[in-house]
């Protein structure tokens, strides 16, 4: 069987070339489109990664600048609040304790004639008493808290320095064998001193409150003030 050869005209050749060119263009376009899609997708991935990095950085910055300080300071704030509330509670207890011992000390001083309580509740110091009269009255080996209570009574009555020191001479130490000469002597004997070794009212005040708070918490606050001893009651001139 013989195949007949067909003659291809110039026009047919042009048409064929056009078809081939068109097909190549379509393939090229398809490839380009795919590349665009891939490029676009890749760029999105890159952008997303950059966003993640940026967000991560921002989150870390926010955490360290905002969240972490709160986490750190929260326990400190709680501790400070607890200590503040505890301090307020202790201040209230100290105030109550001082009120109790001052009341008991006032009764003792009234019983031995050092102070007088009028019917209207006013209190005065017996000005007729001399230093010798005070020496006939003994507050035997008082604790710091007990001495503080008596001094508070005299402070409330605005006693003069001489009278206040007379009060100190009423107090004995060394099992009643010696008497304090004044309040500075009391501070020195009790070790209530400044860092330079001088008598310290502040140390006296702080230690007294510490003792009274402890006694109050232990239910022993009513045992702080003991009875006063009078060696020669006839010499005490009661107003």
PDB file of C-alpha atoms in Angstrom:
ATOM      1  CA  UNK A   1       0.000   0.000   0.000  1.00  0.00           C
ATOM      2  CA  UNK A   2       1.421   3.274  -0.970  1.00  0.00           C
ATOM      3  CA  UNK A   3       1.002   6.347   1.165  1.00  0.00           C
ATOM      4  CA  UNK A   4       0.123   9.344  -0.825  1.00  0.00           C
ATOM      5  CA  UNK A   5       2.247  12.300  -0.091  1.00  0.00           C
ATOM      6  CA  UNK A   6       0.409  15.488   0.504  1.00  0.00           C
ATOM      7  CA  UNK A   7       1.833  18.701  -0.532  1.00  0.00           C
ATOM      8  CA  UNK A   8       1.913  21.272   2.359  1.00  0.00           C
ATOM      9  CA  UNK A   9       1.395  24.705   1.208  1.00  0.00           C
ATOM     10  CA  UNK A  10       3.082  27.758   2.727  1.00  0.00           C
ATOM     11  CA  UNK A  11      -0.148  28.850   4.305  1.00  0.00           C
ATOM     12  CA  UNK A  12      -0.567  25.489   5.983  1.00  0.00           C
ATOM     13  CA  UNK A  13       2.948  25.754   7.338  1.00  0.00           C
ATOM     14  CA  UNK A  14       2.171  29.179   8.837  1.00  0.00           C
ATOM     15  CA  UNK A  15      -0.963  27.834  10.475  1.00  0.00           C
ATOM     16  CA  UNK A  16       0.997  24.935  11.924  1.00  0.00           C
ATOM     17  CA  UNK A  17       3.626  27.287  13.348  1.00  0.00           C
ATOM     18  CA  UNK A  18       0.948  29.449  14.875  1.00  0.00           C
ATOM     19  CA  UNK A  19      -0.635  26.445  16.567  1.00  0.00           C
ATOM     20  CA  UNK A  20       2.750  25.347  17.952  1.00  0.00           C
ATOM     21  CA  UNK A  21       3.553  28.885  19.147  1.00  0.00           C
ATOM     22  CA  UNK A  22       0.179  29.201  20.839  1.00  0.00           C
ATOM     23  CA  UNK A  23       0.682  25.895  22.597  1.00  0.00           C
ATOM     24  CA  UNK A  24       4.117  27.005  23.816  1.00  0.00           C
ATOM     25  CA  UNK A  25       2.694  30.284  25.067  1.00  0.00           C
ATOM     26  CA  UNK A  26      -0.005  28.426  26.988  1.00  0.00           C
ATOM     27  CA  UNK A  27       2.574  26.102  28.506  1.00  0.00           C
ATOM     28  CA  UNK A  28       4.736  29.075  29.396  1.00  0.00           C
ATOM     29  CA  UNK A  29       1.764  30.874  30.897  1.00  0.00           C
ATOM     30  CA  UNK A  30       0.834  27.796  32.899  1.00  0.00           C
ATOM     31  CA  UNK A  31       4.366  27.502  34.205  1.00  0.00           C
ATOM     32  CA  UNK A  32       4.435  31.211  34.991  1.00  0.00           C
ATOM     33  CA  UNK A  33       1.111  30.959  36.780  1.00  0.00           C
ATOM     34  CA  UNK A  34       2.355  28.042  38.806  1.00  0.00           C
ATOM     35  CA  UNK A  35       5.508  29.929  39.654  1.00  0.00           C
ATOM     36  CA  UNK A  36       3.452  32.945  40.681  1.00  0.00           C
ATOM     37  CA  UNK A  37       1.262  30.788  42.860  1.00  0.00           C
ATOM     38  CA  UNK A  38       4.281  29.121  44.425  1.00  0.00           C
ATOM     39  CA  UNK A  39       6.070  32.451  44.838  1.00  0.00           C
ATOM     40  CA  UNK A  40       2.976  34.028  46.335  1.00  0.00           C
ATOM     41  CA  UNK A  41       2.475  31.107  48.697  1.00  0.00           C
ATOM     42  CA  UNK A  42       6.129  31.149  49.642  1.00  0.00           C
ATOM     43  CA  UNK A  43       6.007  34.880  50.283  1.00  0.00           C
ATOM     44  CA  UNK A  44       2.951  34.371  52.474  1.00  0.00           C
ATOM     45  CA  UNK A  45       4.800  31.731  54.419  1.00  0.00           C
ATOM     46  CA  UNK A  46       7.727  34.123  54.792  1.00  0.00           C
ATOM     47  CA  UNK A  47       5.413  36.912  55.888  1.00  0.00           C
ATOM     48  CA  UNK A  48       3.692  34.599  58.349  1.00  0.00           C
ATOM     49  CA  UNK A  49       7.043  33.499  59.727  1.00  0.00           C
ATOM     50  CA  UNK A  50       8.079  37.124  60.088  1.00  0.00           C
ATOM     51  CA  UNK A  51       4.805  37.910  61.813  1.00  0.00           C
ATOM     52  CA  UNK A  52       5.291  34.980  64.146  1.00  0.00           C
ATOM     53  CA  UNK A  53       8.782  36.210  64.970  1.00  0.00           C
ATOM     54  CA  UNK A  54       7.518  39.753  65.493  1.00  0.00           C
ATOM     55  CA  UNK A  55       4.597  38.568  67.627  1.00  0.00           C
ATOM     56  CA  UNK A  56       6.882  36.275  69.577  1.00  0.00           C
ATOM     57  CA  UNK A  57       9.261  39.164  70.202  1.00  0.00           C
ATOM     58  CA  UNK A  58       6.390  41.424  71.218  1.00  0.00           C
ATOM     59  CA  UNK A  59       4.992  38.735  73.500  1.00  0.00           C
ATOM     60  CA  UNK A  60       8.368  38.280  75.162  1.00  0.00           C
ATOM     61  CA  UNK A  61       8.734  42.026  75.575  1.00  0.00           C
ATOM     62  CA  UNK A  62       5.235  42.262  77.045  1.00  0.00           C
ATOM     63  CA  UNK A  63       5.936  39.313  79.361  1.00  0.00           C
ATOM     64  CA  UNK A  64       9.217  40.662  80.704  1.00  0.00           C
ATOM     65  CA  UNK A  65       8.040  44.264  80.987  1.00  0.00           C
ATOM     66  CA  UNK A  66       4.460  43.752  82.153  1.00  0.00           C
ATOM     67  CA  UNK A  67       3.719  40.221  83.306  1.00  0.00           C
ATOM     68  CA  UNK A  68       6.987  39.185  84.973  1.00  0.00           C
ATOM     69  CA  UNK A  69       7.204  42.238  87.259  1.00  0.00           C
ATOM     70  CA  UNK A  70       3.651  41.533  88.411  1.00  0.00           C
ATOM     71  CA  UNK A  71       4.520  37.889  89.074  1.00  0.00           C
ATOM     72  CA  UNK A  72       7.589  38.951  91.041  1.00  0.00           C
ATOM     73  CA  UNK A  73       5.961  41.778  92.980  1.00  0.00           C
ATOM     74  CA  UNK A  74       2.725  39.929  93.796  1.00  0.00           C
ATOM     75  CA  UNK A  75       4.240  37.735  96.556  1.00  0.00           C
ATOM     76  CA  UNK A  76       6.127  40.767  97.862  1.00  0.00           C
ATOM     77  CA  UNK A  77       2.892  42.779  97.947  1.00  0.00           C
ATOM     78  CA  UNK A  78       1.120  39.940  99.753  1.00  0.00           C
ATOM     79  CA  UNK A  79       3.983  39.705 102.251  1.00  0.00           C
ATOM     80  CA  UNK A  80       3.943  43.467 102.802  1.00  0.00           C
ATOM     81  CA  UNK A  81       0.186  43.452 103.267  1.00  0.00           C
ATOM     82  CA  UNK A  82       0.433  40.557 105.725  1.00  0.00           C
ATOM     83  CA  UNK A  83       3.158  42.337 107.689  1.00  0.00           C
ATOM     84  CA  UNK A  84       1.170  45.571 107.646  1.00  0.00           C
ATOM     85  CA  UNK A  85      -1.963  43.829 108.941  1.00  0.00           C
ATOM     86  CA  UNK A  86       0.132  42.031 111.534  1.00  0.00           C
ATOM     87  CA  UNK A  87       1.701  45.347 112.538  1.00  0.00           C
ATOM     88  CA  UNK A  88      -1.719  46.961 112.890  1.00  0.00           C
ATOM     89  CA  UNK A  89      -2.903  44.012 114.970  1.00  0.00           C
ATOM     90  CA  UNK A  90       0.183  44.175 117.218  1.00  0.00           C
ATOM     91  CA  UNK A  91      -0.176  47.948 117.623  1.00  0.00           C
ATOM     92  CA  UNK A  92      -3.720  47.409 118.838  1.00  0.00           C
ATOM     93  CA  UNK A  93      -2.575  44.747 121.295  1.00  0.00           C
ATOM     94  CA  UNK A  94       0.234  46.950 122.621  1.00  0.00           C
ATOM     95  CA  UNK A  95      -2.203  49.817 123.136  1.00  0.00           C
ATOM     96  CA  UNK A  96      -4.579  47.507 125.034  1.00  0.00           C
ATOM     97  CA  UNK A  97      -1.718  46.096 127.096  1.00  0.00           C
ATOM     98  CA  UNK A  98      -0.433  49.557 128.066  1.00  0.00           C
ATOM     99  CA  UNK A  99      -3.939  50.601 129.089  1.00  0.00           C
ATOM    100  CA  UNK A 100      -4.207  47.582 131.416  1.00  0.00           C
ATOM    101  CA  UNK A 101      -0.822  48.009 133.144  1.00  0.00           C
ATOM    102  CA  UNK A 102      -1.200  51.789 133.493  1.00  0.00           C
ATOM    103  CA  UNK A 103      -4.582  51.257 135.167  1.00  0.00           C
ATOM    104  CA  UNK A 104      -3.070  48.715 137.585  1.00  0.00           C
ATOM    105  CA  UNK A 105      -0.067  50.964 138.312  1.00  0.00           C
ATOM    106  CA  UNK A 106      -2.412  53.894 138.972  1.00  0.00           C
ATOM    107  CA  UNK A 107      -4.300  51.841 141.575  1.00  0.00           C
ATOM    108  CA  UNK A 108      -1.049  50.913 143.332  1.00  0.00           C
ATOM    109  CA  UNK A 109       0.143  54.515 143.446  1.00  0.00           C
ATOM    110  CA  UNK A 110      -3.211  55.586 144.849  1.00  0.00           C
ATOM    111  CA  UNK A 111      -3.083  52.927 147.581  1.00  0.00           C
ATOM    112  CA  UNK A 112       0.292  54.127 148.870  1.00  0.00           C
ATOM    113  CA  UNK A 113      -0.727  57.804 148.739  1.00  0.00           C
ATOM    114  CA  UNK A 114       1.530  58.937 145.888  1.00  0.00           C
ATOM    115  CA  UNK A 115      -1.460  60.020 143.794  1.00  0.00           C
ATOM    116  CA  UNK A 116      -4.991  61.060 144.608  1.00  0.00           C
ATOM    117  CA  UNK A 117      -8.027  60.271 142.484  1.00  0.00           C
ATOM    118  CA  UNK A 118     -10.871  62.720 142.967  1.00  0.00           C
ATOM    119  CA  UNK A 119     -14.561  61.902 142.682  1.00  0.00           C
ATOM    120  CA  UNK A 120     -14.693  63.524 139.260  1.00  0.00           C
ATOM    121  CA  UNK A 121     -11.934  61.181 138.068  1.00  0.00           C
ATOM    122  CA  UNK A 122      -9.163  63.766 138.040  1.00  0.00           C
ATOM    123  CA  UNK A 123      -5.775  62.550 139.280  1.00  0.00           C
ATOM    124  CA  UNK A 124      -3.084  64.549 141.025  1.00  0.00           C
ATOM    125  CA  UNK A 125       0.348  63.759 142.446  1.00  0.00           C
ATOM    126  CA  UNK A 126       0.761  64.178 146.209  1.00  0.00           C
ATOM    127  CA  UNK A 127       3.076  67.202 146.419  1.00  0.00           C
ATOM    128  CA  UNK A 128       3.578  66.706 150.185  1.00  0.00           C
ATOM    129  CA  UNK A 129       5.808  63.675 149.653  1.00  0.00           C
ATOM    130  CA  UNK A 130       9.555  64.059 149.936  1.00  0.00           C
ATOM    131  CA  UNK A 131      12.338  61.933 148.501  1.00  0.00           C
ATOM    132  CA  UNK A 132      12.553  60.157 151.864  1.00  0.00           C
ATOM    133  CA  UNK A 133       8.860  59.284 151.652  1.00  0.00           C
ATOM    134  CA  UNK A 134       9.442  57.728 148.264  1.00  0.00           C
ATOM    135  CA  UNK A 135      12.326  55.711 149.733  1.00  0.00           C
ATOM    136  CA  UNK A 136       9.910  54.142 152.208  1.00  0.00           C
ATOM    137  CA  UNK A 137       7.973  52.692 149.267  1.00  0.00           C
ATOM    138  CA  UNK A 138       9.488  49.887 147.234  1.00  0.00           C
ATOM    139  CA  UNK A 139       8.644  48.546 143.801  1.00  0.00           C
ATOM    140  CA  UNK A 140      10.609  45.335 144.161  1.00  0.00           C
ATOM    141  CA  UNK A 141      12.744  44.256 141.177  1.00  0.00           C
ATOM    142  CA  UNK A 142      10.312  45.489 138.527  1.00  0.00           C
ATOM    143  CA  UNK A 143      10.500  44.206 134.971  1.00  0.00           C
ATOM    144  CA  UNK A 144      11.113  46.743 132.240  1.00  0.00           C
ATOM    145  CA  UNK A 145       7.424  46.569 131.311  1.00  0.00           C
ATOM    146  CA  UNK A 146       6.346  47.216 134.921  1.00  0.00           C
ATOM    147  CA  UNK A 147       8.674  50.200 135.306  1.00  0.00           C
ATOM    148  CA  UNK A 148       7.330  51.526 131.997  1.00  0.00           C
ATOM    149  CA  UNK A 149       3.762  51.441 133.340  1.00  0.00           C
ATOM    150  CA  UNK A 150       4.635  53.547 136.387  1.00  0.00           C
ATOM    151  CA  UNK A 151       6.573  56.041 134.290  1.00  0.00           C
ATOM    152  CA  UNK A 152       3.576  56.300 131.942  1.00  0.00           C
ATOM    153  CA  UNK A 153       1.342  57.259 134.877  1.00  0.00           C
ATOM    154  CA  UNK A 154       3.697  60.089 135.809  1.00  0.00           C
ATOM    155  CA  UNK A 155       3.937  61.212 132.188  1.00  0.00           C
ATOM    156  CA  UNK A 156       0.137  61.396 131.950  1.00  0.00           C
ATOM    157  CA  UNK A 157       0.094  63.501 135.121  1.00  0.00           C
ATOM    158  CA  UNK A 158       2.840  65.732 133.691  1.00  0.00           C
ATOM    159  CA  UNK A 159       5.069  65.217 136.705  1.00  0.00           C
ATOM    160  CA  UNK A 160       8.199  67.353 136.896  1.00  0.00           C
ATOM    161  CA  UNK A 161      11.638  65.726 136.343  1.00  0.00           C
ATOM    162  CA  UNK A 162      12.367  65.648 140.099  1.00  0.00           C
ATOM    163  CA  UNK A 163       9.157  63.772 140.890  1.00  0.00           C
ATOM    164  CA  UNK A 164       9.778  61.408 137.993  1.00  0.00           C
ATOM    165  CA  UNK A 165      13.230  60.577 139.345  1.00  0.00           C
ATOM    166  CA  UNK A 166      11.740  60.044 142.822  1.00  0.00           C
ATOM    167  CA  UNK A 167       9.628  57.378 141.177  1.00  0.00           C
ATOM    168  CA  UNK A 168      12.792  55.713 139.858  1.00  0.00           C
ATOM    169  CA  UNK A 169      14.279  55.614 143.395  1.00  0.00           C
ATOM    170  CA  UNK A 170      11.279  53.568 144.543  1.00  0.00           C
ATOM    171  CA  UNK A 171      12.426  50.717 142.326  1.00  0.00           C
ATOM    172  CA  UNK A 172      14.912  48.176 143.642  1.00  0.00           C
ATOM    173  CA  UNK A 173      17.149  45.636 141.892  1.00  0.00           C
ATOM    174  CA  UNK A 174      19.599  42.889 142.821  1.00  0.00           C
ATOM    175  CA  UNK A 175      16.866  41.126 144.824  1.00  0.00           C
ATOM    176  CA  UNK A 176      15.959  44.335 146.641  1.00  0.00           C
ATOM    177  CA  UNK A 177      19.497  45.080 147.804  1.00  0.00           C
ATOM    178  CA  UNK A 178      19.953  48.248 145.735  1.00  0.00           C
ATOM    179  CA  UNK A 179      17.852  51.142 144.489  1.00  0.00           C
ATOM    180  CA  UNK A 180      18.052  53.031 141.222  1.00  0.00           C
ATOM    181  CA  UNK A 181      19.232  56.613 141.636  1.00  0.00           C
ATOM    182  CA  UNK A 182      17.274  57.972 138.656  1.00  0.00           C
ATOM    183  CA  UNK A 183      15.875  56.848 135.314  1.00  0.00           C
ATOM    184  CA  UNK A 184      19.202  57.068 133.518  1.00  0.00           C
ATOM    185  CA  UNK A 185      20.609  54.694 136.125  1.00  0.00           C
ATOM    186  CA  UNK A 186      17.702  52.340 135.436  1.00  0.00           C
ATOM    187  CA  UNK A 187      18.412  52.407 131.688  1.00  0.00           C
ATOM    188  CA  UNK A 188      22.109  51.713 132.273  1.00  0.00           C
ATOM    189  CA  UNK A 189      21.501  48.818 134.670  1.00  0.00           C
ATOM    190  CA  UNK A 190      18.997  47.258 132.278  1.00  0.00           C
ATOM    191  CA  UNK A 191      21.267  47.674 129.238  1.00  0.00           C
ATOM    192  CA  UNK A 192      18.875  50.079 127.522  1.00  0.00           C
ATOM    193  CA  UNK A 193      21.529  52.026 125.670  1.00  0.00           C
ATOM    194  CA  UNK A 194      22.223  53.736 122.369  1.00  0.00           C
ATOM    195  CA  UNK A 195      24.866  52.422 119.975  1.00  0.00           C
ATOM    196  CA  UNK A 196      27.259  54.889 121.638  1.00  0.00           C
ATOM    197  CA  UNK A 197      26.522  53.369 125.074  1.00  0.00           C
ATOM    198  CA  UNK A 198      24.331  56.178 126.414  1.00  0.00           C
ATOM    199  CA  UNK A 199      21.012  55.711 128.286  1.00  0.00           C
ATOM    200  CA  UNK A 200      18.231  55.387 125.703  1.00  0.00           C
ATOM    201  CA  UNK A 201      14.582  56.280 126.225  1.00  0.00           C
ATOM    202  CA  UNK A 202      13.814  54.764 122.802  1.00  0.00           C
ATOM    203  CA  UNK A 203      15.366  51.430 123.780  1.00  0.00           C
ATOM    204  CA  UNK A 204      13.319  51.555 126.996  1.00  0.00           C
ATOM    205  CA  UNK A 205      10.144  52.263 125.048  1.00  0.00           C
ATOM    206  CA  UNK A 206      10.780  49.532 122.442  1.00  0.00           C
ATOM    207  CA  UNK A 207      11.721  46.841 124.964  1.00  0.00           C
ATOM    208  CA  UNK A 208       8.759  47.689 127.193  1.00  0.00           C
ATOM    209  CA  UNK A 209       6.290  47.340 124.336  1.00  0.00           C
ATOM    210  CA  UNK A 210       7.895  44.073 123.300  1.00  0.00           C
ATOM    211  CA  UNK A 211       7.525  42.664 126.819  1.00  0.00           C
ATOM    212  CA  UNK A 212       3.958  43.895 127.205  1.00  0.00           C
ATOM    213  CA  UNK A 213       2.926  42.457 123.823  1.00  0.00           C
ATOM    214  CA  UNK A 214       4.392  39.084 124.749  1.00  0.00           C
ATOM    215  CA  UNK A 215       2.602  39.124 128.112  1.00  0.00           C
ATOM    216  CA  UNK A 216      -0.638  40.131 126.418  1.00  0.00           C
ATOM    217  CA  UNK A 217      -0.374  37.307 123.875  1.00  0.00           C
ATOM    218  CA  UNK A 218       0.381  34.805 126.648  1.00  0.00           C
ATOM    219  CA  UNK A 219      -2.562  35.965 128.761  1.00  0.00           C
ATOM    220  CA  UNK A 220      -0.229  37.230 131.512  1.00  0.00           C
ATOM    221  CA  UNK A 221      -0.731  40.970 131.151  1.00  0.00           C
ATOM    222  CA  UNK A 222      -2.568  41.200 134.490  1.00  0.00           C
ATOM    223  CA  UNK A 223       0.500  39.774 136.250  1.00  0.00           C
ATOM    224  CA  UNK A 224       2.870  42.560 135.176  1.00  0.00           C
ATOM    225  CA  UNK A 225       2.073  44.990 138.005  1.00  0.00           C
ATOM    226  CA  UNK A 226       2.861  43.534 141.428  1.00  0.00           C
ATOM    227  CA  UNK A 227       1.931  44.854 144.851  1.00  0.00           C
ATOM    228  CA  UNK A 228       3.956  47.756 146.190  1.00  0.00           C
ATOM    229  CA  UNK A 229       5.813  47.290 149.478  1.00  0.00           C
ATOM    230  CA  UNK A 230       5.728  50.018 152.121  1.00  0.00           C
ATOM    231  CA  UNK A 231       8.460  49.706 154.737  1.00  0.00           C
ATOM    232  CA  UNK A 232       7.144  52.438 157.049  1.00  0.00           C
ATOM    233  CA  UNK A 233       3.596  53.488 156.180  1.00  0.00           C
ATOM    234  CA  UNK A 234       3.457  56.009 159.043  1.00  0.00           C
ATOM    235  CA  UNK A 235       6.065  58.153 157.278  1.00  0.00           C
ATOM    236  CA  UNK A 236       4.048  58.381 154.079  1.00  0.00           C
ATOM    237  CA  UNK A 237       1.982  61.518 154.207  1.00  0.00           C
ATOM    238  CA  UNK A 238      -1.270  60.810 152.412  1.00  0.00           C
ATOM    239  CA  UNK A 239      -2.984  63.950 151.166  1.00  0.00           C
TER     240      UNK A 239
END
